[in-house]
PDB file of C-alpha atoms in Angstrom:
ATOM      1  CA  MET Y   1       0.063   0.035   0.018  1.00 88.00           C
ATOM      2  CA  ARG Y   2       1.387   3.398  -0.972  1.00 95.00           C
ATOM      3  CA  LEU Y   3       2.219   5.956   1.598  1.00 97.00           C
ATOM      4  CA  PRO Y   4      -0.649   8.596   1.500  1.00 97.00           C
ATOM      5  CA  VAL Y   5      -0.125  12.253   0.781  1.00 97.00           C
ATOM      6  CA  SER Y   6      -0.753  12.875   4.316  1.00 98.00           C
ATOM      7  CA  PHE Y   7       2.555  11.193   5.251  1.00 98.00           C
ATOM      8  CA  TYR Y   8       4.470  13.600   3.194  1.00 98.00           C
ATOM      9  CA  SER Y   9       2.529  16.623   4.438  1.00 98.00           C
ATOM     10  CA  ARG Y  10       4.550  17.110   7.607  1.00 98.00           C
ATOM     11  CA  PRO Y  11       7.736  18.792   8.259  1.00 98.00           C
ATOM     12  CA  ALA Y  12      10.854  17.412   6.494  1.00 98.00           C
ATOM     13  CA  LEU Y  13      12.572  16.416   9.646  1.00 98.00           C
ATOM     14  CA  THR Y  14       9.481  14.355  10.655  1.00 98.00           C
ATOM     15  CA  VAL Y  15       9.234  12.703   7.313  1.00 98.00           C
ATOM     16  CA  ALA Y  16      12.989  12.012   7.114  1.00 98.00           C
ATOM     17  CA  ARG Y  17      12.740   9.856  10.384  1.00 98.00           C
ATOM     18  CA  GLU Y  18       9.452   8.218   9.199  1.00 98.00           C
ATOM     19  CA  LEU Y  19      10.917   7.231   6.021  1.00 98.00           C
ATOM     20  CA  LEU Y  20      13.508   4.850   7.435  1.00 98.00           C
ATOM     21  CA  GLY Y  21      12.523   1.320   6.910  1.00 98.00           C
ATOM     22  CA  THR Y  22       9.911   2.128   4.198  1.00 98.00           C
ATOM     23  CA  HIS Y  23      10.374   0.985   0.625  1.00 98.00           C
ATOM     24  CA  LEU Y  24      11.098   2.882  -2.388  1.00 98.00           C
ATOM     25  CA  VAL Y  25       9.383   1.061  -5.234  1.00 98.00           C
ATOM     26  CA  PHE Y  26      10.049   1.634  -9.120  1.00 97.00           C
ATOM     27  CA  GLU Y  27       8.393  -0.281 -11.724  1.00 95.00           C
ATOM     28  CA  GLN Y  28       9.546  -0.041 -15.376  1.00 89.00           C
ATOM     29  CA  GLY Y  29       9.436  -2.117 -18.477  1.00 86.00           C
ATOM     30  CA  GLY Y  30       8.003  -5.182 -16.787  1.00 87.00           C
ATOM     31  CA  GLY Y  31      10.555  -4.904 -13.986  1.00 92.00           C
ATOM     32  CA  ARG Y  32      10.235  -4.139 -10.357  1.00 96.00           C
ATOM     33  CA  ARG Y  33      13.017  -2.704  -8.270  1.00 97.00           C
ATOM     34  CA  VAL Y  34      12.496  -2.185  -4.582  1.00 97.00           C
ATOM     35  CA  GLY Y  35      14.908  -0.760  -1.828  1.00 97.00           C
ATOM     36  CA  ARG Y  36      14.351  -0.256   1.904  1.00 98.00           C
ATOM     37  CA  ILE Y  37      15.353   3.103   2.952  1.00 98.00           C
ATOM     38  CA  VAL Y  38      18.200   3.206   5.435  1.00 98.00           C
ATOM     39  CA  GLU Y  39      19.386   6.832   5.118  1.00 98.00           C
ATOM     40  CA  THR Y  40      17.897  10.188   4.663  1.00 98.00           C
ATOM     41  CA  GLU Y  41      18.657  13.831   4.929  1.00 98.00           C
ATOM     42  CA  ALA Y  42      16.073  16.643   5.692  1.00 98.00           C
ATOM     43  CA  TYR Y  43      16.191  20.024   3.974  1.00 97.00           C
ATOM     44  CA  VAL Y  44      13.654  22.096   6.047  1.00 96.00           C
ATOM     45  CA  GLY Y  45      12.838  25.087   3.974  1.00 95.00           C
ATOM     46  CA  GLU Y  46      13.928  28.468   2.387  1.00 95.00           C
ATOM     47  CA  HIS Y  47      15.631  29.462   5.638  1.00 95.00           C
ATOM     48  CA  ASP Y  48      17.932  26.277   5.708  1.00 94.00           C
ATOM     49  CA  LEU Y  49      20.752  27.413   3.545  1.00 92.00           C
ATOM     50  CA  ALA Y  50      21.560  24.015   2.533  1.00 93.00           C
ATOM     51  CA  CYS Y  51      18.085  23.618   0.799  1.00 95.00           C
ATOM     52  CA  HIS Y  52      17.789  24.422  -2.936  1.00 94.00           C
ATOM     53  CA  ALA Y  53      14.550  26.290  -1.970  1.00 94.00           C
ATOM     54  CA  SER Y  54      16.911  28.849  -0.197  1.00 94.00           C
ATOM     55  CA  LYS Y  55      17.652  30.446  -3.583  1.00 91.00           C
ATOM     56  CA  GLY Y  56      13.771  31.040  -4.058  1.00 92.00           C
ATOM     57  CA  ARG Y  57      11.530  29.812  -6.622  1.00 93.00           C
ATOM     58  CA  THR Y  58      13.173  28.930  -9.831  1.00 92.00           C
ATOM     59  CA  PRO Y  59      12.163  26.618 -12.756  1.00 91.00           C
ATOM     60  CA  ARG Y  60      14.274  23.919 -11.115  1.00 90.00           C
ATOM     61  CA  THR Y  61      13.045  24.473  -7.473  1.00 94.00           C
ATOM     62  CA  GLU Y  62       9.419  25.069  -8.085  1.00 95.00           C
ATOM     63  CA  VAL Y  63       8.580  21.538  -7.263  1.00 96.00           C
ATOM     64  CA  LEU Y  64       9.998  21.779  -3.732  1.00 96.00           C
ATOM     65  CA  PHE Y  65       7.192  24.334  -3.049  1.00 96.00           C
ATOM     66  CA  GLY Y  66       4.527  21.645  -3.204  1.00 88.00           C
ATOM     67  CA  PRO Y  67       2.239  19.883  -3.396  1.00 96.00           C
ATOM     68  CA  PRO Y  68       3.676  17.393  -0.967  1.00 98.00           C
ATOM     69  CA  GLY Y  69       4.253  13.760  -2.238  1.00 97.00           C
ATOM     70  CA  ARG Y  70       6.021  14.547  -5.380  1.00 98.00           C
ATOM     71  CA  ALA Y  71       9.611  13.386  -6.468  1.00 98.00           C
ATOM     72  CA  TYR Y  72      12.350  16.036  -6.764  1.00 97.00           C
ATOM     73  CA  VAL Y  73      15.090  14.671  -8.839  1.00 97.00           C
ATOM     74  CA  TYR Y  74      18.132  16.568  -9.836  1.00 95.00           C
ATOM     75  CA  LEU Y  75      21.484  16.115 -11.146  1.00 92.00           C
ATOM     76  CA  ILE Y  76      24.720  16.908  -9.494  1.00 87.00           C
ATOM     77  CA  TYR Y  77      28.272  17.143 -10.762  1.00 82.00           C
ATOM     78  CA  GLY Y  78      26.734  16.666 -14.208  1.00 80.00           C
ATOM     79  CA  MET Y  79      26.404  13.010 -13.721  1.00 85.00           C
ATOM     80  CA  TYR Y  80      24.611  11.822 -10.516  1.00 94.00           C
ATOM     81  CA  HIS Y  81      20.984  11.929 -10.117  1.00 97.00           C
ATOM     82  CA  CYS Y  82      19.561  12.417  -6.555  1.00 97.00           C
ATOM     83  CA  PHE Y  83      15.934  11.508  -5.488  1.00 98.00           C
ATOM     84  CA  ASN Y  84      14.060  13.498  -2.950  1.00 98.00           C
ATOM     85  CA  VAL Y  85      10.498  13.456  -1.769  1.00 98.00           C
ATOM     86  CA  VAL Y  86       8.733  16.988  -1.392  1.00 98.00           C
ATOM     87  CA  THR Y  87       7.386  17.449   2.066  1.00 98.00           C
ATOM     88  CA  ASP Y  88       5.418  19.803   4.263  1.00 97.00           C
ATOM     89  CA  GLN Y  89       2.608  22.149   3.172  1.00 95.00           C
ATOM     90  CA  GLU Y  90       2.196  23.594  -0.195  1.00 94.00           C
ATOM     91  CA  GLY Y  91       4.507  26.816  -0.404  1.00 94.00           C
ATOM     92  CA  VAL Y  92       7.116  25.707   2.233  1.00 95.00           C
ATOM     93  CA  GLY Y  93       9.872  24.523  -0.044  1.00 96.00           C
ATOM     94  CA  SER Y  94      11.151  21.626   1.606  1.00 97.00           C
ATOM     95  CA  ALA Y  95      12.187  17.873   0.906  1.00 98.00           C
ATOM     96  CA  VAL Y  96      14.004  14.821   2.028  1.00 98.00           C
ATOM     97  CA  LEU Y  97      16.803  13.310   0.198  1.00 98.00           C
ATOM     98  CA  VAL Y  98      16.811   9.695   0.087  1.00 98.00           C
ATOM     99  CA  ARG Y  99      20.595   8.894   0.556  1.00 97.00           C
ATOM    100  CA  ALA Y 100      20.733   5.034   0.596  1.00 97.00           C
ATOM    101  CA  VAL Y 101      18.584   1.966   0.396  1.00 97.00           C
ATOM    102  CA  GLU Y 102      19.079  -1.682   1.101  1.00 96.00           C
ATOM    103  CA  PRO Y 103      18.125  -3.949  -2.001  1.00 96.00           C
ATOM    104  CA  VAL Y 104      14.978  -5.789  -1.293  1.00 96.00           C
ATOM    105  CA  GLU Y 105      13.731  -7.095  -4.763  1.00 96.00           C
ATOM    106  CA  GLY Y 106      14.697  -7.047  -8.324  1.00 96.00           C
ATOM    107  CA  LEU Y 107      18.239  -5.633  -7.731  1.00 94.00           C
ATOM    108  CA  PRO Y 108      21.476  -7.790  -8.051  1.00 88.00           C
ATOM    109  CA  GLU Y 109      22.868  -8.878  -4.716  1.00 81.00           C
ATOM    110  CA  ASP Y 110      26.207  -7.005  -5.483  1.00 89.00           C
ATOM    111  CA  VAL Y 111      24.637  -3.633  -6.532  1.00 94.00           C
ATOM    112  CA  ARG Y 112      25.765  -0.694  -4.723  1.00 95.00           C
ATOM    113  CA  THR Y 113      22.972   1.521  -3.290  1.00 96.00           C
ATOM    114  CA  ASP Y 114      24.940   3.386  -0.583  1.00 95.00           C
ATOM    115  CA  GLY Y 115      24.684   6.927  -1.808  1.00 95.00           C
ATOM    116  CA  PRO Y 116      22.031   9.066  -3.754  1.00 96.00           C
ATOM    117  CA  GLY Y 117      23.767   8.689  -6.985  1.00 96.00           C
ATOM    118  CA  ARG Y 118      24.328   4.942  -6.678  1.00 96.00           C
ATOM    119  CA  LEU Y 119      20.907   4.261  -5.639  1.00 96.00           C
ATOM    120  CA  CYS Y 120      19.270   6.280  -8.443  1.00 97.00           C
ATOM    121  CA  ARG Y 121      21.509   4.317 -10.948  1.00 96.00           C
ATOM    122  CA  ALA Y 122      20.528   1.006  -9.465  1.00 96.00           C
ATOM    123  CA  LEU Y 123      16.694   1.795  -9.367  1.00 96.00           C
ATOM    124  CA  GLY Y 124      16.796   3.541 -12.906  1.00 95.00           C
ATOM    125  CA  LEU Y 125      15.654   6.883 -11.614  1.00 97.00           C
ATOM    126  CA  THR Y 126      16.573  10.029 -13.624  1.00 96.00           C
ATOM    127  CA  LEU Y 127      15.493  13.571 -14.371  1.00 96.00           C
ATOM    128  CA  ALA Y 128      12.659  12.116 -16.290  1.00 96.00           C
ATOM    129  CA  HIS Y 129      11.129  11.198 -12.874  1.00 97.00           C
ATOM    130  CA  ASN Y 130      11.350  14.739 -11.491  1.00 97.00           C
ATOM    131  CA  ARG Y 131       7.872  16.041 -10.431  1.00 96.00           C
ATOM    132  CA  TRP Y 132       6.206  12.670 -10.396  1.00 97.00           C
ATOM    133  CA  ASP Y 133       3.320  12.134  -8.011  1.00 97.00           C
ATOM    134  CA  LEU Y 134       4.338   9.420  -5.573  1.00 98.00           C
ATOM    135  CA  GLN Y 135       0.908   7.956  -5.823  1.00 95.00           C
ATOM    136  CA  ASP Y 136       1.806   6.697  -9.176  1.00 90.00           C
ATOM    137  CA  ALA Y 137       1.848   2.962  -9.738  1.00 89.00           C
ATOM    138  CA  ALA Y 138       5.230   3.129 -11.254  1.00 95.00           C
ATOM    139  CA  LEU Y 139       7.123   5.175  -8.587  1.00 97.00           C
ATOM    140  CA  HIS Y 140       5.924   5.169  -4.951  1.00 97.00           C
ATOM    141  CA  LEU Y 141       6.879   4.381  -1.463  1.00 98.00           C
ATOM    142  CA  THR Y 142       5.239   1.832   0.880  1.00 98.00           C
ATOM    143  CA  ARG Y 143       5.363   0.968   4.477  1.00 96.00           C
ATOM    144  CA  GLY Y 144       8.039  -1.349   5.496  1.00 95.00           C
ATOM    145  CA  GLU Y 145       9.273  -2.504   9.072  1.00 92.00           C
ATOM    146  CA  PRO Y 146       9.195   0.337  11.523  1.00 94.00           C
ATOM    147  CA  VAL Y 147      12.587   1.377  12.781  1.00 97.00           C
ATOM    148  CA  PRO Y 148      12.862   1.572  16.623  1.00 97.00           C
ATOM    149  CA  GLU Y 149      14.375   5.054  17.843  1.00 97.00           C
ATOM    150  CA  ALA Y 150      17.138   3.059  19.533  1.00 97.00           C
ATOM    151  CA  ARG Y 151      18.414   2.040  16.040  1.00 97.00           C
ATOM    152  CA  VAL Y 152      18.334   5.583  14.477  1.00 97.00           C
ATOM    153  CA  GLU Y 153      21.511   7.601  14.249  1.00 96.00           C
ATOM    154  CA  ARG Y 154      21.594  11.385  13.345  1.00 96.00           C
ATOM    155  CA  GLY Y 155      24.377  13.708  12.283  1.00 95.00           C
ATOM    156  CA  PRO Y 156      25.375  16.524   9.984  1.00 95.00           C
ATOM    157  CA  ARG Y 157      24.603  16.218   6.309  1.00 94.00           C
ATOM    158  CA  ILE Y 158      27.033  15.429   3.687  1.00 92.00           C
ATOM    159  CA  GLY Y 159      28.307  17.710   1.028  1.00 90.00           C
ATOM    160  CA  VAL Y 160      26.802  21.061   2.153  1.00 92.00           C
ATOM    161  CA  ASP Y 161      29.648  22.893   3.700  1.00 90.00           C
ATOM    162  CA  TYR Y 162      28.884  26.039   1.787  1.00 91.00           C
ATOM    163  CA  ALA Y 163      25.658  26.305   3.957  1.00 93.00           C
ATOM    164  CA  GLY Y 164      27.750  27.589   7.152  1.00 91.00           C
ATOM    165  CA  GLU Y 165      26.080  26.627  10.340  1.00 93.00           C
ATOM    166  CA  TRP Y 166      23.310  24.838   8.573  1.00 94.00           C
ATOM    167  CA  ALA Y 167      25.733  22.217   7.408  1.00 92.00           C
ATOM    168  CA  LEU Y 168      26.235  21.181  11.086  1.00 93.00           C
ATOM    169  CA  GLU Y 169      22.535  20.596  11.691  1.00 95.00           C
ATOM    170  CA  PRO Y 170      21.892  17.008  12.676  1.00 96.00           C
ATOM    171  CA  TYR Y 171      19.507  16.295   9.708  1.00 97.00           C
ATOM    172  CA  ARG Y 172      20.852  13.285   8.369  1.00 97.00           C
ATOM    173  CA  LEU Y 173      19.321  10.071   9.814  1.00 98.00           C
ATOM    174  CA  TRP Y 174      20.343   6.534   9.182  1.00 97.00           C
ATOM    175  CA  ILE Y 175      19.684   3.127  10.497  1.00 97.00           C
ATOM    176  CA  ARG Y 176      22.452   2.029  12.890  1.00 95.00           C
ATOM    177  CA  GLY Y 177      24.430  -1.044  11.719  1.00 93.00           C
ATOM    178  CA  SER Y 178      23.160  -0.852   8.047  1.00 94.00           C
ATOM    179  CA  GLN Y 179      25.860  -1.870   5.623  1.00 92.00           C
ATOM    180  CA  HIS Y 180      24.208   0.259   2.937  1.00 93.00           C
ATOM    181  CA  VAL Y 181      24.669   3.673   4.547  1.00 94.00           C
ATOM    182  CA  SER Y 182      26.436   6.091   2.291  1.00 88.00           C
ATOM    183  CA  ARG Y 183      29.101   7.198   4.729  1.00 74.00           C
ATOM    184  CA  PRO Y 184      29.523   5.885   8.417  1.00 65.00           C
ATOM    185  CA  PRO Y 185      30.012   8.488  11.066  1.00 58.00           C
ATOM    186  CA  VAL Y 186      33.407   9.718  11.876  1.00 58.00           C
ATOM    187  CA  ARG Y 187      34.259   8.694  15.487  1.00 51.00           C
ATOM    188  CA  ARG Y 188      36.628  10.893  17.319  1.00 45.00           C
ATOM    189  CA  ARG Y 189      39.433   9.385  19.249  1.00 49.00           C
ATOM    190  CA  GLY Y 190      38.318   7.938  22.582  1.00 51.00           C
ATOM    191  CA  GLU Y 191      34.601   8.097  21.541  1.00 45.00           C
ATOM    192  CA  ARG Y 192      32.519   5.054  21.903  1.00 47.00           C
ATOM    193  CA  SER Y 193      29.955   3.912  19.305  1.00 43.00           C
TER     194      SER Y 193
END
């Protein structure tokens, strides 16, 4: 059963947490690929300097401003696609980046899905899927096994150093112990895990 629009109509940080353990489903050409979400990053609105919406409404970012429950797919470094879900109320400009999935169905066992570019490549998601309604039969998310709070790790987002203090916000969430997380946390000397 697809996640309802009401699931996405909440603040990005809430959705980022609740996405952990859900399944990202993409069906194309008779094939079905499914990944269990194990890592996310929240981008909370125009005031968040790491969020694309911080530059205001542009043809690229218009999708971020709603309605919720749409796909926001963009290209970084001219070669890697990134899949996001649009969140919150229409007009807010927020989304959650899906950073990593654990293969569940239709993906080779040795395929890497640890990182937004790798997961998009493995699932077959491209710019053609930008703005898709996540209630669509071909691209949607379904409930999975809930992840207990004790298994959720939080830390700063990756690759947003340009955002100053916003880069340090603990808006990256992942499932502790997952082998598919894009980048394990860096432990400081003497720090216990």
